[in-house]
Structure formats: C-alpha cells, structure tokens
mmCIF file with all atom_site columns, C-alpha atoms in Angstrom:
data_model
loop_
_atom_site.group_PDB
_atom_site.id
_atom_site.type_symbol
_atom_site.label_atom_id
_atom_site.label_alt_id
_atom_site.label_comp_id
_atom_site.label_asym_id
_atom_site.label_entity_id
_atom_site.label_seq_id
_atom_site.pdbx_PDB_ins_code
_atom_site.Cartn_x
_atom_site.Cartn_y
_atom_site.Cartn_z
_atom_site.occupancy
_atom_site.B_iso_or_equiv
_atom_site.pdbx_formal_charge
_atom_site.auth_seq_id
_atom_site.auth_comp_id
_atom_site.auth_asym_id
_atom_site.auth_atom_id
_atom_site.pdbx_PDB_model_num
ATOM 1   C CA . MET A 1 1   ? 12.659  -0.361 -12.954 1.00 0.00 ? 13  MET A CA 1
ATOM 2   C CA . GLY A 1 2   ? 12.094  3.401  -13.280 1.00 0.00 ? 14  GLY A CA 1
ATOM 3   C CA . ILE A 1 3   ? 13.236  6.170  -11.010 1.00 0.00 ? 15  ILE A CA 1
ATOM 4   C CA . GLU A 1 4   ? 10.586  7.486  -8.612  1.00 0.00 ? 16  GLU A CA 1
ATOM 5   C CA . SER A 1 5   ? 9.779   11.088 -9.600  1.00 0.00 ? 17  SER A CA 1
ATOM 6   C CA . ARG A 1 6   ? 7.207   11.932 -6.933  1.00 0.00 ? 18  ARG A CA 1
ATOM 7   C CA . ARG A 1 7   ? 8.046   14.362 -4.150  1.00 0.00 ? 19  ARG A CA 1
ATOM 8   C CA . GLN A 1 8   ? 6.443   12.159 -1.496  1.00 0.00 ? 20  GLN A CA 1
ATOM 9   C CA . PRO A 1 9   ? 6.520   8.372  -1.543  1.00 0.00 ? 21  PRO A CA 1
ATOM 10  C CA . ARG A 1 10  ? 3.187   6.633  -2.040  1.00 0.00 ? 22  ARG A CA 1
ATOM 11  C CA . ARG A 1 11  ? 2.028   4.119  0.525   1.00 0.00 ? 23  ARG A CA 1
ATOM 12  C CA . ALA A 1 12  ? -0.124  1.057  -0.130  1.00 0.00 ? 24  ALA A CA 1
ATOM 13  C CA . VAL A 1 13  ? -3.577  1.296  1.419   1.00 0.00 ? 25  VAL A CA 1
ATOM 14  C CA . PRO A 1 14  ? -4.620  -1.849 3.294   1.00 0.00 ? 26  PRO A CA 1
ATOM 15  C CA . GLY A 1 15  ? -8.035  -3.298 2.586   1.00 0.00 ? 27  GLY A CA 1
ATOM 16  C CA . MET A 1 16  ? -10.751 -1.674 0.520   1.00 0.00 ? 28  MET A CA 1
ATOM 17  C CA . VAL A 1 17  ? -11.139 2.034  1.352   1.00 0.00 ? 29  VAL A CA 1
ATOM 18  C CA . THR A 1 18  ? -14.122 3.451  -0.552  1.00 0.00 ? 30  THR A CA 1
ATOM 19  C CA . VAL A 1 19  ? -13.860 6.934  -2.098  1.00 0.00 ? 31  VAL A CA 1
ATOM 20  C CA . PHE A 1 20  ? -16.994 9.110  -2.400  1.00 0.00 ? 32  PHE A CA 1
ATOM 21  C CA . ASP A 1 21  ? -17.597 12.197 -4.546  1.00 0.00 ? 33  ASP A CA 1
ATOM 22  C CA . THR A 1 22  ? -18.818 14.749 -1.972  1.00 0.00 ? 34  THR A CA 1
ATOM 23  C CA . ILE A 1 23  ? -20.889 16.653 -4.559  1.00 0.00 ? 35  ILE A CA 1
ATOM 24  C CA . SER A 1 24  ? -22.881 13.711 -5.968  1.00 0.00 ? 36  SER A CA 1
ATOM 25  C CA . GLU A 1 25  ? -22.485 11.459 -2.881  1.00 0.00 ? 37  GLU A CA 1
ATOM 26  C CA . GLU A 1 26  ? -21.692 8.624  -5.311  1.00 0.00 ? 38  GLU A CA 1
ATOM 27  C CA . THR A 1 27  ? -19.012 6.006  -4.831  1.00 0.00 ? 39  THR A CA 1
ATOM 28  C CA . VAL A 1 28  ? -16.261 6.578  -7.422  1.00 0.00 ? 40  VAL A CA 1
ATOM 29  C CA . GLY A 1 29  ? -13.936 3.725  -6.474  1.00 0.00 ? 41  GLY A CA 1
ATOM 30  C CA . HIS A 1 30  ? -11.372 2.854  -3.820  1.00 0.00 ? 42  HIS A CA 1
ATOM 31  C CA . LEU A 1 31  ? -7.868  3.885  -2.819  1.00 0.00 ? 43  LEU A CA 1
ATOM 32  C CA . GLY A 1 32  ? -4.960  2.079  -4.446  1.00 0.00 ? 44  GLY A CA 1
ATOM 33  C CA . ASN A 1 33  ? -2.130  4.017  -2.832  1.00 0.00 ? 45  ASN A CA 1
ATOM 34  C CA . LEU A 1 34  ? -1.778  7.334  -1.078  1.00 0.00 ? 46  LEU A CA 1
ATOM 35  C CA . SER A 1 35  ? 0.718   10.049 -0.162  1.00 0.00 ? 47  SER A CA 1
ATOM 36  C CA . VAL A 1 36  ? 0.607   13.552 1.247   1.00 0.00 ? 48  VAL A CA 1
ATOM 37  C CA . GLY A 1 37  ? 0.555   14.844 -2.327  1.00 0.00 ? 49  GLY A CA 1
ATOM 38  C CA . GLY A 1 38  ? -1.959  12.561 -4.036  1.00 0.00 ? 50  GLY A CA 1
ATOM 39  C CA . MET A 1 39  ? -3.470  9.153  -4.584  1.00 0.00 ? 51  MET A CA 1
ATOM 40  C CA . LEU A 1 40  ? -4.084  6.347  -7.006  1.00 0.00 ? 52  LEU A CA 1
ATOM 41  C CA . LEU A 1 41  ? -7.833  5.936  -7.356  1.00 0.00 ? 53  LEU A CA 1
ATOM 42  C CA . VAL A 1 42  ? -9.046  2.560  -8.588  1.00 0.00 ? 54  VAL A CA 1
ATOM 43  C CA . ALA A 1 43  ? -12.212 3.918  -10.160 1.00 0.00 ? 55  ALA A CA 1
ATOM 44  C CA . SER A 1 44  ? -15.370 2.151  -11.255 1.00 0.00 ? 56  SER A CA 1
ATOM 45  C CA . ARG A 1 45  ? -15.346 4.326  -14.413 1.00 0.00 ? 57  ARG A CA 1
ATOM 46  C CA . SER A 1 46  ? -13.086 6.799  -16.162 1.00 0.00 ? 58  SER A CA 1
ATOM 47  C CA . LEU A 1 47  ? -13.222 10.455 -15.103 1.00 0.00 ? 59  LEU A CA 1
ATOM 48  C CA . PRO A 1 48  ? -12.897 13.566 -17.277 1.00 0.00 ? 60  PRO A CA 1
ATOM 49  C CA . ASP A 1 49  ? -9.262  14.430 -18.031 1.00 0.00 ? 61  ASP A CA 1
ATOM 50  C CA . ASP A 1 50  ? -7.809  17.349 -16.049 1.00 0.00 ? 62  ASP A CA 1
ATOM 51  C CA . ALA A 1 51  ? -10.982 17.541 -13.892 1.00 0.00 ? 63  ALA A CA 1
ATOM 52  C CA . LEU A 1 52  ? -11.222 18.714 -10.280 1.00 0.00 ? 64  LEU A CA 1
ATOM 53  C CA . PHE A 1 53  ? -13.099 16.774 -7.597  1.00 0.00 ? 65  PHE A CA 1
ATOM 54  C CA . GLN A 1 54  ? -13.900 16.880 -3.913  1.00 0.00 ? 66  GLN A CA 1
ATOM 55  C CA . PHE A 1 55  ? -13.584 13.396 -2.393  1.00 0.00 ? 67  PHE A CA 1
ATOM 56  C CA . ARG A 1 56  ? -14.215 11.831 1.000   1.00 0.00 ? 68  ARG A CA 1
ATOM 57  C CA . PHE A 1 57  ? -12.809 8.606  2.419   1.00 0.00 ? 69  PHE A CA 1
ATOM 58  C CA . ASN A 1 58  ? -11.993 7.066  5.771   1.00 0.00 ? 70  ASN A CA 1
ATOM 59  C CA . LEU A 1 59  ? -8.239  7.200  6.124   1.00 0.00 ? 71  LEU A CA 1
ATOM 60  C CA . PRO A 1 60  ? -7.063  3.956  7.741   1.00 0.00 ? 72  PRO A CA 1
ATOM 61  C CA . ASP A 1 61  ? -5.590  5.721  10.785  1.00 0.00 ? 73  ASP A CA 1
ATOM 62  C CA . ASP A 1 62  ? -6.428  5.804  14.486  1.00 0.00 ? 74  ASP A CA 1
ATOM 63  C CA . ILE A 1 63  ? -9.345  8.256  13.951  1.00 0.00 ? 75  ILE A CA 1
ATOM 64  C CA . GLY A 1 64  ? -10.351 7.335  10.383  1.00 0.00 ? 76  GLY A CA 1
ATOM 65  C CA . ALA A 1 65  ? -13.621 5.657  11.290  1.00 0.00 ? 77  ALA A CA 1
ATOM 66  C CA . ALA A 1 66  ? -14.701 8.632  13.405  1.00 0.00 ? 78  ALA A CA 1
ATOM 67  C CA . GLN A 1 67  ? -13.624 11.418 11.036  1.00 0.00 ? 79  GLN A CA 1
ATOM 68  C CA . PRO A 1 68  ? -13.682 10.951 7.260   1.00 0.00 ? 80  PRO A CA 1
ATOM 69  C CA . LEU A 1 69  ? -10.998 12.838 5.361   1.00 0.00 ? 81  LEU A CA 1
ATOM 70  C CA . GLU A 1 70  ? -12.063 15.307 2.653   1.00 0.00 ? 82  GLU A CA 1
ATOM 71  C CA . VAL A 1 71  ? -9.647  16.244 -0.120  1.00 0.00 ? 83  VAL A CA 1
ATOM 72  C CA . GLY A 1 72  ? -9.683  18.302 -3.281  1.00 0.00 ? 84  GLY A CA 1
ATOM 73  C CA . ALA A 1 73  ? -8.144  16.293 -6.124  1.00 0.00 ? 85  ALA A CA 1
ATOM 74  C CA . HIS A 1 74  ? -7.013  16.965 -9.705  1.00 0.00 ? 86  HIS A CA 1
ATOM 75  C CA . VAL A 1 75  ? -6.966  14.200 -12.358 1.00 0.00 ? 87  VAL A CA 1
ATOM 76  C CA . LEU A 1 76  ? -3.393  13.956 -13.703 1.00 0.00 ? 88  LEU A CA 1
ATOM 77  C CA . TRP A 1 77  ? -3.595  10.732 -15.730 1.00 0.00 ? 89  TRP A CA 1
ATOM 78  C CA . GLN A 1 78  ? -5.694  7.606  -16.166 1.00 0.00 ? 90  GLN A CA 1
ATOM 79  C CA . ALA A 1 79  ? -5.372  4.151  -17.663 1.00 0.00 ? 91  ALA A CA 1
ATOM 80  C CA . ARG A 1 80  ? -7.549  1.079  -18.000 1.00 0.00 ? 92  ARG A CA 1
ATOM 81  C CA . ALA A 1 81  ? -7.176  -1.287 -15.082 1.00 0.00 ? 93  ALA A CA 1
ATOM 82  C CA . GLY A 1 82  ? -7.012  -5.066 -15.422 1.00 0.00 ? 94  GLY A CA 1
ATOM 83  C CA . ALA A 1 83  ? -10.653 -5.550 -14.394 1.00 0.00 ? 95  ALA A CA 1
ATOM 84  C CA . PRO A 1 84  ? -13.405 -4.714 -16.907 1.00 0.00 ? 96  PRO A CA 1
ATOM 85  C CA . GLY A 1 85  ? -14.915 -1.258 -16.360 1.00 0.00 ? 97  GLY A CA 1
ATOM 86  C CA . GLN A 1 86  ? -12.204 -0.099 -13.949 1.00 0.00 ? 98  GLN A CA 1
ATOM 87  C CA . SER A 1 87  ? -9.662  2.694  -14.392 1.00 0.00 ? 99  SER A CA 1
ATOM 88  C CA . TRP A 1 88  ? -6.499  3.600  -12.533 1.00 0.00 ? 100 TRP A CA 1
ATOM 89  C CA . ILE A 1 89  ? -6.488  7.348  -12.006 1.00 0.00 ? 101 ILE A CA 1
ATOM 90  C CA . GLY A 1 90  ? -3.509  9.320  -10.702 1.00 0.00 ? 102 GLY A CA 1
ATOM 91  C CA . MET A 1 91  ? -4.640  12.341 -8.704  1.00 0.00 ? 103 MET A CA 1
ATOM 92  C CA . ARG A 1 92  ? -2.896  15.292 -7.067  1.00 0.00 ? 104 ARG A CA 1
ATOM 93  C CA . PHE A 1 93  ? -4.331  16.797 -3.888  1.00 0.00 ? 105 PHE A CA 1
ATOM 94  C CA . LEU A 1 94  ? -5.216  20.498 -3.866  1.00 0.00 ? 106 LEU A CA 1
ATOM 95  C CA . GLY A 1 95  ? -5.856  22.890 -0.987  1.00 0.00 ? 107 GLY A CA 1
ATOM 96  C CA . LEU A 1 96  ? -5.631  20.393 1.864   1.00 0.00 ? 108 LEU A CA 1
ATOM 97  C CA . SER A 1 97  ? -6.861  21.646 5.228   1.00 0.00 ? 109 SER A CA 1
ATOM 98  C CA . PRO A 1 98  ? -4.248  21.705 8.014   1.00 0.00 ? 110 PRO A CA 1
ATOM 99  C CA . ASP A 1 99  ? -6.052  18.763 9.653   1.00 0.00 ? 111 ASP A CA 1
ATOM 100 C CA . ALA A 1 100 ? -6.079  16.709 6.424   1.00 0.00 ? 112 ALA A CA 1
ATOM 101 C CA . LEU A 1 101 ? -2.392  17.461 5.844   1.00 0.00 ? 113 LEU A CA 1
ATOM 102 C CA . ARG A 1 102 ? -1.499  16.456 9.414   1.00 0.00 ? 114 ARG A CA 1
ATOM 103 C CA . ARG A 1 103 ? -3.464  13.209 9.181   1.00 0.00 ? 115 ARG A CA 1
ATOM 104 C CA . LEU A 1 104 ? -1.936  12.293 5.802   1.00 0.00 ? 116 LEU A CA 1
ATOM 105 C CA . ARG A 1 105 ? 1.592   13.016 7.070   1.00 0.00 ? 117 ARG A CA 1
ATOM 106 C CA . ASN A 1 106 ? 1.037   10.950 10.225  1.00 0.00 ? 118 ASN A CA 1
ATOM 107 C CA . TRP A 1 107 ? -0.416  8.072  8.202   1.00 0.00 ? 119 TRP A CA 1
ATOM 108 C CA . ALA A 1 108 ? 2.387   8.144  5.605   1.00 0.00 ? 120 ALA A CA 1
ATOM 109 C CA . GLU A 1 109 ? 5.070   8.020  8.319   1.00 0.00 ? 121 GLU A CA 1
ATOM 110 C CA . LEU A 1 110 ? 3.505   4.964  9.985   1.00 0.00 ? 122 LEU A CA 1
ATOM 111 C CA . ALA A 1 111 ? 2.637   2.903  6.913   1.00 0.00 ? 123 ALA A CA 1
ATOM 112 C CA . PRO A 1 112 ? 5.090   0.573  5.137   1.00 0.00 ? 124 PRO A CA 1
ATOM 113 C CA . ALA A 1 113 ? 6.368   1.909  1.806   1.00 0.00 ? 125 ALA A CA 1
ATOM 114 C CA . HIS A 1 114 ? 4.585   0.947  -1.432  1.00 0.00 ? 126 HIS A CA 1
ATOM 115 C CA . PRO A 1 115 ? 6.922   -1.168 -3.625  1.00 0.00 ? 127 PRO A CA 1
#
C-alpha cells in the first residue's frame, strides 16, 4: 500500500452524483471521490490532457439539491476505467469561490474517509 501524497484526504461520494460541463451543458461523468483540493471524475470519455474545465454538480450536503456547486478543474492524470468507454480522471480544483470552499470543507469533515 502506497503513502498518501495528497494535501487533503479524499472522501468517497455516496450514490451517483452527475458532473456537468457548464460550457457545453453536457454530462461528463460522475464523482468517484472528492476533497477540498480536487476530485476523481469517472468520465464517460477521456478528456484532453492538462485541460481546464468548469464543472457543476450537486454536492451531497444539506443544501446540495438547492444549490449546485460550480468548480474550475484541471486535468492532472487519466486512466482507463474497468467499464468500456469510461475513464478515471484525477482533477485539481482551481479558483474556488469562498462559498464552494466552505461547502467542500464542511462536506469533507462530515463524510467518512475514503479507504
């Protein structure tokens, strides 16, 4: 087992939380895990390496259904997932709003740790 090198621990996301590209309004996949600093996107296709995106999803918190969370994200790495046509994509968040940062911190503190 490797040593965790992330600054913030990732947390498993319960259920299927859909992620939308805010520019194209297309579904790009769903959340695999999440932290204050980034996310694992289980994508329905690969994305361009080193690309920047603006995503929207409903954070599974006490206000998530009422207020979607918007994040800027940078593609750090990607790999083929076990299912045909899917990719695992590691992303780093960029320029989070104070509200998005607060919501992510609150969610990360309440959720059980990802193994």
